[in-house]
PDB file of C-alpha atoms in Angstrom:
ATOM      1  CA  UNK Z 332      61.611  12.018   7.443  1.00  0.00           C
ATOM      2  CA  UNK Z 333      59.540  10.038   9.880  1.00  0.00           C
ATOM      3  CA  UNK Z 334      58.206  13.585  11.467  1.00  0.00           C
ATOM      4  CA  UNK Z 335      57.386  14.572   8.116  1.00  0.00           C
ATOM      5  CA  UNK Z 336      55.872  12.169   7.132  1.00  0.00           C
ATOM      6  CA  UNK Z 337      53.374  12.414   9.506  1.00  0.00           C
ATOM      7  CA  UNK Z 338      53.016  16.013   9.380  1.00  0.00           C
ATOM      8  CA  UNK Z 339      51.451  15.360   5.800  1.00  0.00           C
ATOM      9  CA  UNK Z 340      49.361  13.056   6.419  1.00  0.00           C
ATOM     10  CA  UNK Z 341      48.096  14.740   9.633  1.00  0.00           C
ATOM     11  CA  UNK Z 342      47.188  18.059   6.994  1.00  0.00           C
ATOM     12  CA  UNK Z 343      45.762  16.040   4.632  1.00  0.00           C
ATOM     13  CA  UNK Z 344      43.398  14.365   7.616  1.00  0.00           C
ATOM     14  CA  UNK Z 345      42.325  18.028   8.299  1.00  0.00           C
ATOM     15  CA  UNK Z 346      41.896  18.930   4.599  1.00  0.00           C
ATOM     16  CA  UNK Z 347      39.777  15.975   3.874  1.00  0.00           C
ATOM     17  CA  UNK Z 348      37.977  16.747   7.514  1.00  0.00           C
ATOM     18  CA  UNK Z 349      37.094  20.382   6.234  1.00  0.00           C
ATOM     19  CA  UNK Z 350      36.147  20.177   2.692  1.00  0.00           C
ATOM     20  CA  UNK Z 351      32.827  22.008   1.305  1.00  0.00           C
ATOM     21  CA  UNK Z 352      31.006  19.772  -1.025  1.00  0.00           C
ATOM     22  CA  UNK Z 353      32.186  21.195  -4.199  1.00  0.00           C
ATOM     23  CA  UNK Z 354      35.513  19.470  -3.231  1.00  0.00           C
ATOM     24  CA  UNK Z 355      33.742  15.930  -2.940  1.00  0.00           C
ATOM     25  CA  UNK Z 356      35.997  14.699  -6.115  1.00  0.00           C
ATOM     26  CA  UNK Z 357      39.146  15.138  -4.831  1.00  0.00           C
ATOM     27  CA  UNK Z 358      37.539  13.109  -1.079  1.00  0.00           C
ATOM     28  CA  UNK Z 359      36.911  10.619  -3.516  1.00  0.00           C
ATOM     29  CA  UNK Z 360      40.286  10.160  -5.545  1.00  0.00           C
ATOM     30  CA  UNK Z 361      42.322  10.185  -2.091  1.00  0.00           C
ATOM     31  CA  UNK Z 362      40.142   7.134  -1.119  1.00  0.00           C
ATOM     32  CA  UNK Z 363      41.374   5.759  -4.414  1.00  0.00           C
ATOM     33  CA  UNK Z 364      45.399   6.934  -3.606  1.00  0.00           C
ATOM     34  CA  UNK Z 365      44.964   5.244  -0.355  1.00  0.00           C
ATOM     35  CA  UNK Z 366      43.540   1.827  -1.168  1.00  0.00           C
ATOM     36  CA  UNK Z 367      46.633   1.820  -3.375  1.00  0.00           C
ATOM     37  CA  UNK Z 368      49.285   2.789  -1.096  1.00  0.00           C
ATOM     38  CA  UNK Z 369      47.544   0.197   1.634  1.00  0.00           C
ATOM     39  CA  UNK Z 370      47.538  -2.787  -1.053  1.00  0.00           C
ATOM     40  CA  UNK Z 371      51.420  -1.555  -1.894  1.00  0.00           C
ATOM     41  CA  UNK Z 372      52.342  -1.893   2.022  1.00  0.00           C
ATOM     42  CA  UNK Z 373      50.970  -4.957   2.284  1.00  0.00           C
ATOM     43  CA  UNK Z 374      52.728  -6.525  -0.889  1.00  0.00           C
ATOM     44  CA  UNK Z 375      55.995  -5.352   0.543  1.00  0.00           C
ATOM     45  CA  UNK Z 376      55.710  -6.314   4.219  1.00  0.00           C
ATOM     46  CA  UNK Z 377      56.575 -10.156   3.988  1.00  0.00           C
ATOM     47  CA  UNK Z 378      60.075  -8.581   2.239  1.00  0.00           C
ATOM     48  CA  UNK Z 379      61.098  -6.277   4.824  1.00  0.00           C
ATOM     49  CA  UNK Z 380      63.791  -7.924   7.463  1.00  0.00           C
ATOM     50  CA  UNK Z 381      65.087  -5.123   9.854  1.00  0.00           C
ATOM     51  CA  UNK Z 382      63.302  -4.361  13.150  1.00  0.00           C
ATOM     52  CA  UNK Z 383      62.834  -0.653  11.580  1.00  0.00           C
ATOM     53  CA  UNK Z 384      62.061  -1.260   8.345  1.00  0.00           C
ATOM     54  CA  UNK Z 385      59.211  -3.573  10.131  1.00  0.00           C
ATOM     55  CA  UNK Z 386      58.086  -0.320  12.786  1.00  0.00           C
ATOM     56  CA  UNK Z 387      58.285   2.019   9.937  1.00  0.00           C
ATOM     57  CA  UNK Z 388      55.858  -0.192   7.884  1.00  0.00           C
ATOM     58  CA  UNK Z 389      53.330   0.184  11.077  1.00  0.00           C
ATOM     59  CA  UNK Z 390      53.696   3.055  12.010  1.00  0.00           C
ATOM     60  CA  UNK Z 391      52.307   4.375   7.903  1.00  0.00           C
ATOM     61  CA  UNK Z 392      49.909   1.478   8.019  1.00  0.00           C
ATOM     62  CA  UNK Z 393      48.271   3.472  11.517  1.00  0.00           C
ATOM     63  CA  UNK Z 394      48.309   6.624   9.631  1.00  0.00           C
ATOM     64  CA  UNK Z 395      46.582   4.768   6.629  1.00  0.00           C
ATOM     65  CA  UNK Z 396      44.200   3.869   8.730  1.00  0.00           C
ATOM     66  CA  UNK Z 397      43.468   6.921  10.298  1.00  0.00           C
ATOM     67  CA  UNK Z 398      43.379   8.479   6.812  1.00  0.00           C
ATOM     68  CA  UNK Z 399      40.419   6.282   5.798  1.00  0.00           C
ATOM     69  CA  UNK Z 400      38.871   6.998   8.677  1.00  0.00           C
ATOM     70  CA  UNK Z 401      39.071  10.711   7.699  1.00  0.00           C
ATOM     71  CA  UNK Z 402      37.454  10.140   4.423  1.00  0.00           C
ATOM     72  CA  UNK Z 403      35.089   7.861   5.316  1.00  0.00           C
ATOM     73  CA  UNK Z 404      32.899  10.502   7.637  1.00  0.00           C
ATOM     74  CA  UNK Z 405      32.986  12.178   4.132  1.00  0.00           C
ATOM     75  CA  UNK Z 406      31.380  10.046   2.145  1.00  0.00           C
ATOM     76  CA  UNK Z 407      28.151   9.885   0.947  1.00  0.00           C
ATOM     77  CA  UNK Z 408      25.664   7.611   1.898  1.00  0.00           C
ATOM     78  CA  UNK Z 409      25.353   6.034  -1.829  1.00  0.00           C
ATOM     79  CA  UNK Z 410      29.064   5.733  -2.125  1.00  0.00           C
ATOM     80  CA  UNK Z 411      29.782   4.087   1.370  1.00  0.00           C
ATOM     81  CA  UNK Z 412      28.929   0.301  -0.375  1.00  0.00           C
ATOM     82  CA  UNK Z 413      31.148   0.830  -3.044  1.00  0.00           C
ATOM     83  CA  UNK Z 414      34.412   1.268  -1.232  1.00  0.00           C
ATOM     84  CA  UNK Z 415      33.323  -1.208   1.414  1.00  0.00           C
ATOM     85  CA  UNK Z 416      34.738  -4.421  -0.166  1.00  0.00           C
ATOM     86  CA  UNK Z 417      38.082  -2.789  -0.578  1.00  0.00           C
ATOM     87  CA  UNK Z 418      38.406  -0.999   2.479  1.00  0.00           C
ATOM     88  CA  UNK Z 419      37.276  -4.033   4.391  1.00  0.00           C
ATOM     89  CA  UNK Z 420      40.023  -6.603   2.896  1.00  0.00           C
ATOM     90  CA  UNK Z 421      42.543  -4.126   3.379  1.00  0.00           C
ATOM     91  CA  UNK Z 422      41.789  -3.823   7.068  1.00  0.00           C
ATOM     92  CA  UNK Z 423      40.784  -7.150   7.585  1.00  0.00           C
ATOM     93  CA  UNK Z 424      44.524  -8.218   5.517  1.00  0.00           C
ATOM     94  CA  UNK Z 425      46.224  -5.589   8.564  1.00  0.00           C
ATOM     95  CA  UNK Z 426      44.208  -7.057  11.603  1.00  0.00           C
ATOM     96  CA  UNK Z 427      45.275 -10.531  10.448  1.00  0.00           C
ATOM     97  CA  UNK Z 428      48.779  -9.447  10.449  1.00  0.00           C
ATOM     98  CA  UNK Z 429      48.858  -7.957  13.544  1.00  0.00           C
ATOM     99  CA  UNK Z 430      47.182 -10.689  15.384  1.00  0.00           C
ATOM    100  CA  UNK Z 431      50.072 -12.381  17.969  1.00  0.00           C
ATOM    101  CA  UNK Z 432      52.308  -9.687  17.274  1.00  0.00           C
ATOM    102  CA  UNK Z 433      53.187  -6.642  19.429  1.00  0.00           C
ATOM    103  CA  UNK Z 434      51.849  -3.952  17.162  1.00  0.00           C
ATOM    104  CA  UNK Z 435      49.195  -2.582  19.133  1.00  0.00           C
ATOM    105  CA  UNK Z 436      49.072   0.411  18.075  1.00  0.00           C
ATOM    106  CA  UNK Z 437      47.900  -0.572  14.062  1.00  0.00           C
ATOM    107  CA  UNK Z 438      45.543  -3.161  15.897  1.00  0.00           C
ATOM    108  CA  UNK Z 439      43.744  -0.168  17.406  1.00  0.00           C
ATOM    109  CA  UNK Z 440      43.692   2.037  14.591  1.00  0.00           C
ATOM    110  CA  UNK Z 441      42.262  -0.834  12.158  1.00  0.00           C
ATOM    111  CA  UNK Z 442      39.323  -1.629  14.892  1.00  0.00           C
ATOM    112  CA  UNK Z 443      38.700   1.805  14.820  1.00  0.00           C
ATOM    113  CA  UNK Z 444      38.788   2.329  10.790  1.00  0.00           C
ATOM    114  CA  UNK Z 445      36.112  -0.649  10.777  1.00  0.00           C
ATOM    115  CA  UNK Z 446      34.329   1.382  13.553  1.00  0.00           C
ATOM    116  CA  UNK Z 447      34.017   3.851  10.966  1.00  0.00           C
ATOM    117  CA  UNK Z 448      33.345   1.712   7.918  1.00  0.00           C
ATOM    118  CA  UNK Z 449      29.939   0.214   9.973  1.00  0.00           C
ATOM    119  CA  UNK Z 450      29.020   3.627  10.723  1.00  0.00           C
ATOM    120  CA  UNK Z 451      28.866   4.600   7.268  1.00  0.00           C
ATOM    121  CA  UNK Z 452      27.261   1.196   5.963  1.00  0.00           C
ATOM    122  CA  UNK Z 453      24.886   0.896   8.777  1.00  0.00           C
ATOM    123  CA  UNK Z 454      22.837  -2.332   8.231  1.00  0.00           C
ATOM    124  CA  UNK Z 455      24.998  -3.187   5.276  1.00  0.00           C
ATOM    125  CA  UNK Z 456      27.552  -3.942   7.381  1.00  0.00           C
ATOM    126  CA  UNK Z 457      26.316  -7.419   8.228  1.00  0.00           C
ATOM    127  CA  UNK Z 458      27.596  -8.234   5.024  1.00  0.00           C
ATOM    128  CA  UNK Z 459      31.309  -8.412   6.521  1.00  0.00           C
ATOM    129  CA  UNK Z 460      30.499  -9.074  10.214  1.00  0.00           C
ATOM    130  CA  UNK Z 461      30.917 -12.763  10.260  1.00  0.00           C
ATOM    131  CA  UNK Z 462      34.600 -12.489   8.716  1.00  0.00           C
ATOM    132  CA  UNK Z 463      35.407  -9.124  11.436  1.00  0.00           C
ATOM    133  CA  UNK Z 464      34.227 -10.894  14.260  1.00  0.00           C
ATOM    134  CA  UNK Z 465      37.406 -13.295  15.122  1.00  0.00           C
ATOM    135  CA  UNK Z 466      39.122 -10.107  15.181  1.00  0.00           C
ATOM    136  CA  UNK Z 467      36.736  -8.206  17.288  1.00  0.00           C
ATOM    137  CA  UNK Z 468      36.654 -11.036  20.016  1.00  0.00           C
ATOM    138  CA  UNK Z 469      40.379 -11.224  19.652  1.00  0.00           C
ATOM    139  CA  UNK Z 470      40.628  -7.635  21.174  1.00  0.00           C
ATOM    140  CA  UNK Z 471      37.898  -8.205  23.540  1.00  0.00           C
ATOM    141  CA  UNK Z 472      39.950 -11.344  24.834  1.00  0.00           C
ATOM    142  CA  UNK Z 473      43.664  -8.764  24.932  1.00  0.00           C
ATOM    143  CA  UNK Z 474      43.574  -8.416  28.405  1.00  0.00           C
ATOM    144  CA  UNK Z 475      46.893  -7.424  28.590  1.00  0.00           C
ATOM    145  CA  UNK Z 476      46.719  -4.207  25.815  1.00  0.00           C
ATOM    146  CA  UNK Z 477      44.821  -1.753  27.133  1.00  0.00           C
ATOM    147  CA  UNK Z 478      44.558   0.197  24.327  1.00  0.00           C
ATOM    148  CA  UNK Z 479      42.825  -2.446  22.513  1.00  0.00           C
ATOM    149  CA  UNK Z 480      41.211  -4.116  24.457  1.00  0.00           C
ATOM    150  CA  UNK Z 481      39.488  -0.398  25.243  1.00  0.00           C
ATOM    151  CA  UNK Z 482      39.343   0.004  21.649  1.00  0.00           C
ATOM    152  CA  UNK Z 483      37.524  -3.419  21.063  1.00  0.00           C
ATOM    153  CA  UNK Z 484      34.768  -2.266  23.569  1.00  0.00           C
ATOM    154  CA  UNK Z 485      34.427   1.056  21.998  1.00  0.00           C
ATOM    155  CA  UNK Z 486      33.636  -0.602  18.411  1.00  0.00           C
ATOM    156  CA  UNK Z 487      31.259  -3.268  19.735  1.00  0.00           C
ATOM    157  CA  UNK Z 488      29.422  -0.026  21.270  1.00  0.00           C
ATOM    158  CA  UNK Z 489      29.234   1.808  18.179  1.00  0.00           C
ATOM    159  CA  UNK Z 490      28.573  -1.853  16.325  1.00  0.00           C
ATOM    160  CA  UNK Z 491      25.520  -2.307  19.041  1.00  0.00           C
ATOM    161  CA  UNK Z 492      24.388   1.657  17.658  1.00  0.00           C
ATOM    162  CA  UNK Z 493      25.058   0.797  13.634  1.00  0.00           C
ATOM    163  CA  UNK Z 494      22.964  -2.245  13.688  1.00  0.00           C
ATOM    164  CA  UNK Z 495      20.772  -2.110  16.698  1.00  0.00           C
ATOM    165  CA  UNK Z 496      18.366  -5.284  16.851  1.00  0.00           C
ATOM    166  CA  UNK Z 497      20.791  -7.177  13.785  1.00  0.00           C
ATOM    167  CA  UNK Z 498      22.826  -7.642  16.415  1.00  0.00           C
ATOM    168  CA  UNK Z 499      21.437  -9.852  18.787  1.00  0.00           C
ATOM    169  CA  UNK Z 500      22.288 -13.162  17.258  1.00  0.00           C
ATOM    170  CA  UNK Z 501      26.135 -12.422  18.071  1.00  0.00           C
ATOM    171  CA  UNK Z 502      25.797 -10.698  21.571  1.00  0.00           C
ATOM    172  CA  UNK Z 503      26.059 -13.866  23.899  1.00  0.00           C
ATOM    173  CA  UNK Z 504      29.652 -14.355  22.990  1.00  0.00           C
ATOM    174  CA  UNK Z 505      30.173 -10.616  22.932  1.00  0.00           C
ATOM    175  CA  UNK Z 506      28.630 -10.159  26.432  1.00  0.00           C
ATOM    176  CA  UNK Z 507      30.339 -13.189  27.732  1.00  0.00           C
ATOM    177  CA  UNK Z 508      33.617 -11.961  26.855  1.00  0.00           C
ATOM    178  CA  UNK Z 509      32.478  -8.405  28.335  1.00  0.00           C
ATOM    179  CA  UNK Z 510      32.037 -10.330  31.891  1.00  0.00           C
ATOM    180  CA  UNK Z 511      35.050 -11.841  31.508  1.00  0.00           C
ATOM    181  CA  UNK Z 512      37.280  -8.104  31.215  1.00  0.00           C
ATOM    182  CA  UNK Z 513      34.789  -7.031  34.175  1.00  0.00           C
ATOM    183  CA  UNK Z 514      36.270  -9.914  36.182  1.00  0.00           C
ATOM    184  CA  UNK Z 515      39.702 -10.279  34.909  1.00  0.00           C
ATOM    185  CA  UNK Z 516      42.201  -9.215  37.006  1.00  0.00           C
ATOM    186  CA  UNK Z 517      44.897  -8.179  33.971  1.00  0.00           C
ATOM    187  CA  UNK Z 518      42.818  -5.539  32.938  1.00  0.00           C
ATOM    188  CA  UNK Z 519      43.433  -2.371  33.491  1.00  0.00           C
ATOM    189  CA  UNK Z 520      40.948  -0.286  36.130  1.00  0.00           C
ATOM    190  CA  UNK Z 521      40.655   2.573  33.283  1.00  0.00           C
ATOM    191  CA  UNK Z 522      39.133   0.015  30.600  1.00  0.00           C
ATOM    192  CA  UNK Z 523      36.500  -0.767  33.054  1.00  0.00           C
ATOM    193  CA  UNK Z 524      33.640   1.711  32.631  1.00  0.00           C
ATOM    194  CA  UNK Z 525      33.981   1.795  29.513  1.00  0.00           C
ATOM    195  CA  UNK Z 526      32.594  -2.039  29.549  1.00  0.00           C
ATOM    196  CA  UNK Z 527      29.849  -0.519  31.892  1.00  0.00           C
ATOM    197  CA  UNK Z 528      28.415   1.940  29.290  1.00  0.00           C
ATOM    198  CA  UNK Z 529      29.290  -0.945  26.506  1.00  0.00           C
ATOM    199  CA  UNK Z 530      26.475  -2.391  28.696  1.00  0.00           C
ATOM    200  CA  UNK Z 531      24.188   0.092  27.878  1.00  0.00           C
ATOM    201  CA  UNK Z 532      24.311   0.290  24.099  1.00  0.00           C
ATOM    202  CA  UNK Z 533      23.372  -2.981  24.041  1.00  0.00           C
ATOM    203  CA  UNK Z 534      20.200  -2.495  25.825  1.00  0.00           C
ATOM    204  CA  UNK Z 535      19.754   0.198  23.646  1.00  0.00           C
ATOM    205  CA  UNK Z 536      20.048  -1.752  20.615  1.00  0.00           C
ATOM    206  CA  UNK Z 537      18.072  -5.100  21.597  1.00  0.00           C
ATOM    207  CA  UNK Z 538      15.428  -3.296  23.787  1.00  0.00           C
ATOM    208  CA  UNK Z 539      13.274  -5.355  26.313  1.00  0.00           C
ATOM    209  CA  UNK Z 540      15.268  -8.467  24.760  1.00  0.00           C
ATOM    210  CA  UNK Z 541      18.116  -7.137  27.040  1.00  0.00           C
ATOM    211  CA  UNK Z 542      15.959  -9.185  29.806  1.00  0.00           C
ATOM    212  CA  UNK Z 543      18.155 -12.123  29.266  1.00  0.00           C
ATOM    213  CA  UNK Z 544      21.197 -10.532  30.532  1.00  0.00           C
ATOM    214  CA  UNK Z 545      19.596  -8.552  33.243  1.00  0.00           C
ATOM    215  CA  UNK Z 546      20.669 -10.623  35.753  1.00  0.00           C
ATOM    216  CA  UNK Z 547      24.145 -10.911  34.688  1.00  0.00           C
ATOM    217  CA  UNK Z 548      24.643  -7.444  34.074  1.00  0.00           C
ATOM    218  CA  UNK Z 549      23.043  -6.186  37.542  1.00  0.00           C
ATOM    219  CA  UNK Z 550      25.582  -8.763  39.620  1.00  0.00           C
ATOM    220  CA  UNK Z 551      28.118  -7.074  37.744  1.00  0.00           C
ATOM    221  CA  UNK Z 552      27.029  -3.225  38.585  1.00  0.00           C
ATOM    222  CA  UNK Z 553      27.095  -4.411  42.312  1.00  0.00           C
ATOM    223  CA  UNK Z 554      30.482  -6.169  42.032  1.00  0.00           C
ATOM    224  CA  UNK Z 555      31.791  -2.804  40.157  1.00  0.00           C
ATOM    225  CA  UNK Z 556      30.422  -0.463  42.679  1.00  0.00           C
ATOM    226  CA  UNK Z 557      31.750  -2.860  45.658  1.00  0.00           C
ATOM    227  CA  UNK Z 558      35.103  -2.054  44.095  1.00  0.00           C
ATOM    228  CA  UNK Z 559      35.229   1.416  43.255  1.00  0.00           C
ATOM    229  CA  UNK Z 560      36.844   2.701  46.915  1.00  0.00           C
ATOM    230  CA  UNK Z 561      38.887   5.887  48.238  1.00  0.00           C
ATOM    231  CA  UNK Z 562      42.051   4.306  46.738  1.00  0.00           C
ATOM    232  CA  UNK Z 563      40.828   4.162  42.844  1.00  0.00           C
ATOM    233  CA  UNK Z 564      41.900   7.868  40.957  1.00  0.00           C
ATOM    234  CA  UNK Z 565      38.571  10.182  41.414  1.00  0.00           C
ATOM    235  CA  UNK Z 566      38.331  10.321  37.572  1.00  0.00           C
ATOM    236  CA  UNK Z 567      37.958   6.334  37.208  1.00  0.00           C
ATOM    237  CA  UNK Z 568      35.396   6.354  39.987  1.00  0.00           C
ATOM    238  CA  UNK Z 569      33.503   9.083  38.457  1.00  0.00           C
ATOM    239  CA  UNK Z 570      33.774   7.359  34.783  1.00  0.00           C
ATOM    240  CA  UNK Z 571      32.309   3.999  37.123  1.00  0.00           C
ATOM    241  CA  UNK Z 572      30.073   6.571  38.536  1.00  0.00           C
ATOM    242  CA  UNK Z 573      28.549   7.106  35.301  1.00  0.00           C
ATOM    243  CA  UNK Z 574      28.471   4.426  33.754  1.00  0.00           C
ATOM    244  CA  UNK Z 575      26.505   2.636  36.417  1.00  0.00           C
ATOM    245  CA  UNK Z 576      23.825   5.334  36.297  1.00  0.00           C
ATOM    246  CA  UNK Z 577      23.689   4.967  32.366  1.00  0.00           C
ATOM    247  CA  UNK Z 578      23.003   0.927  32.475  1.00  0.00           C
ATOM    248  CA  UNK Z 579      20.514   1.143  35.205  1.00  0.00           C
ATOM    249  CA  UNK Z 580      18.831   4.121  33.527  1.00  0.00           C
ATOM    250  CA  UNK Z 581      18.517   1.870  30.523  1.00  0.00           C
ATOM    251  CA  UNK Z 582      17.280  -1.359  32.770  1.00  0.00           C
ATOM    252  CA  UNK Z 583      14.922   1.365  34.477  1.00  0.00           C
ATOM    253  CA  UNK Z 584      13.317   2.142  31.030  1.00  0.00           C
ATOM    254  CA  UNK Z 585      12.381  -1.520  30.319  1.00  0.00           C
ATOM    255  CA  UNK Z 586      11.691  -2.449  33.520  1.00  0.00           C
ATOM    256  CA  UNK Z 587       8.731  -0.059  32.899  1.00  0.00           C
ATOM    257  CA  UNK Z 588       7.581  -1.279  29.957  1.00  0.00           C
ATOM    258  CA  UNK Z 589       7.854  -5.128  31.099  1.00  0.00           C
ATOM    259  CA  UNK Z 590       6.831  -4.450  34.719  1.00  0.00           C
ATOM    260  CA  UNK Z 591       9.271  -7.359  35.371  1.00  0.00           C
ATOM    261  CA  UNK Z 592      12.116  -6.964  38.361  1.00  0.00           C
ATOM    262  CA  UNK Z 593      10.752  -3.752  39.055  1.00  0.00           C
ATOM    263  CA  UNK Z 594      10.867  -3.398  42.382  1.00  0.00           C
ATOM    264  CA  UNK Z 595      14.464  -5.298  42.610  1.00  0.00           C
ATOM    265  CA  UNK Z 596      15.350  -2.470  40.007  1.00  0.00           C
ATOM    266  CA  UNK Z 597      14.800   0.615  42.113  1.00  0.00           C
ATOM    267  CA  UNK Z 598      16.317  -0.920  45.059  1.00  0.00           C
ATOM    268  CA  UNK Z 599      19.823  -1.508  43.224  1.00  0.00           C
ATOM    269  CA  UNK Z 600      19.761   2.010  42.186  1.00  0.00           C
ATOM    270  CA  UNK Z 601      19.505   2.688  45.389  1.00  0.00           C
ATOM    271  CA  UNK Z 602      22.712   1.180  46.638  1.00  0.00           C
ATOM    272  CA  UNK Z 603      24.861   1.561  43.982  1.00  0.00           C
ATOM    273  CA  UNK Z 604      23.966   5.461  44.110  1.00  0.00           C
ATOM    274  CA  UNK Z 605      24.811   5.162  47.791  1.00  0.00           C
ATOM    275  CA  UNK Z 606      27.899   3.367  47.854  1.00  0.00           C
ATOM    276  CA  UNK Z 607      29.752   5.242  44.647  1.00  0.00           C
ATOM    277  CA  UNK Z 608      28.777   8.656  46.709  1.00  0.00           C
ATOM    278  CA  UNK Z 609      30.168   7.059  50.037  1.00  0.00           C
ATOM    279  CA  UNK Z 610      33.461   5.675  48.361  1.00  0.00           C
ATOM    280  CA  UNK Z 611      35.057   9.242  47.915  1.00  0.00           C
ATOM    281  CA  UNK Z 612      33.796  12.948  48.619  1.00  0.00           C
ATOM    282  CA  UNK Z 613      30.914  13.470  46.371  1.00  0.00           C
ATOM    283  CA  UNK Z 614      31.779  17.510  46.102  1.00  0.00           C
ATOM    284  CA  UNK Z 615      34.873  16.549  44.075  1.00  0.00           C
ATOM    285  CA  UNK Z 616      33.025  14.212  41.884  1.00  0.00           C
ATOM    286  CA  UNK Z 617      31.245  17.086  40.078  1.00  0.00           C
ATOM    287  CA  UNK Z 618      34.490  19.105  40.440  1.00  0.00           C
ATOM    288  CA  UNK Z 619      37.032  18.178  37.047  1.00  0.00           C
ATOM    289  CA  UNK Z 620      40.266  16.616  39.176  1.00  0.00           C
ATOM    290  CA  UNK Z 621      43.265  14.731  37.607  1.00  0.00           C
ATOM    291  CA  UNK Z 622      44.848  14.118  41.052  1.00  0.00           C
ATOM    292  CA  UNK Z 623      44.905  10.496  43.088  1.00  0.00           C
ATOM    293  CA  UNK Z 624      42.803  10.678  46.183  1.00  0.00           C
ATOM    294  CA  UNK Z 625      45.136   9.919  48.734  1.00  0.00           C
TER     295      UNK Z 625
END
């Protein structure tokens, strides 16, 4: 029952996914269907006492979410705001459920629902980001799921892209608790670059204001690079790779425009360029390998 259960909603995902336009009515009544069934879950859940009545519950709350997710790349620009308040309490009810409970796996596909709730709202979604953030920094600060912790950074990226300079007044705490999955020793290596590129969107979104955590951020790069040696996998060196040359590329850019640390700049890119192509054979690093260099 379990496989076929999610065997429908995986065709319905795709259906919804590859609608034409004349089809936009039915996109919108399965929004409807699924609000329902969420608010129906989580009327029931306090009820339920066995172990796998309790993992059955998640595991259709994750495909709920997923389902949302589906329709909300569908909707309209105009229509986004109107499902927002429901969508929103529904995650927001799930997140809060999940929170010091070993369900990552609804945890992640909630954050990444929202993910796709801002990208619809854009600016509008400033409306609900004072009552997501607890839940954001809570993943941020899961050092010990990698999963969401990776998919906490992956939504503040996209959050950074959504809302570009309306998101300054939160990013010290953000960015703090970004240095602190850098440094932390619990986290695993894959999760990593992805905080490096994080780095990036945000200089994107807050421009030559991204001065303020130049320093930071550069001491970081060096401590990354200084770390990324023969023993790491080739594909997490070449994700580190990358993701250094993607920050500095965006420091580069306003280090132009300010003129300020500009020759510091070009020396650091530099080194770090030097010491990711000395820490393994460079040859494989444009070659796709899945194998542990040894």
């Amino acid at each position: 029952m379990s496989n076929l259960r999610i065997a429908a909603f995986e065709t319905l995902m795709e259906l919804i996914k590859n609608s034409p336009k004349d089809c936009y009515p039915v996109v919108q009544n399965t929004t409807v269907v699924m609000l329902k069934k969420l608010e129906q879950l989580l009327s029931i859940e306090n009820s339920l006492e066995t172990s796998s009545d309790k993992s059955q519950l998640r595991d259709l709350e994750s495909l709920l979410c997923a389902t949302l997710q589906s329709v909300l790349r569908k909707m309209r620009e105009e229509d986004a705001p109107l499902i927002g308040d429901a969508i929103m309490r529904g995650l927001l009810q799930i997140m809060q459920r999940c929170a010091g409970k070993e369900c990552g796996g609804v945890m992640e596909d909630a954050l990444m629902a929202v993910s796709t709730l801002f990208e619809a709202l854009g600016n509008k979604f400033l409306n609900y980001l004072d009552v997501f953030k607890p839940y954001l920094t809570a993943g941020l600060g899961n050092h010990e799921e990698a999963q969401v912790c990776s998919a906490a950074i992956g939504v503040l990226a996209d959050l950074c892209r959504a809302l570009e300079g309306n998101i300054a007044p939160y990013l010290d705490e953000f960015m703090s608790l970004l240095f602190q999955i850098v440094q932390s020793e619990k986290v695993d290596a894959t999760v990593k670059p992805a905080v490096l590129f994080c780095f990036g969107d945000v200089a994107l979104a807050i421009g030559p204001s991204f001065s303020r955590y130049y320093e930071y951020v550069t001491n970081f790069l060096l401590m990354a690079v200084s770390t990324a040696k023969v023993e790491d996998r080739v594909s997490i060196v070449r994700s580190l790779f990358c993701a250094c040359l993607f920050v500095l590329l965006m420091v580069c850019l306003f280090d132009f425009f300010l003129a300020r640390y500009h020759r510091l700049s070009y020396v650091l890119y530099f080194y770090v360029f030097c010491e990711l192509k000395g820490s393994f054979n460079f040859c494989r690093f444009i070659m796709p390998m899945n194998s542990q260099v040894t």
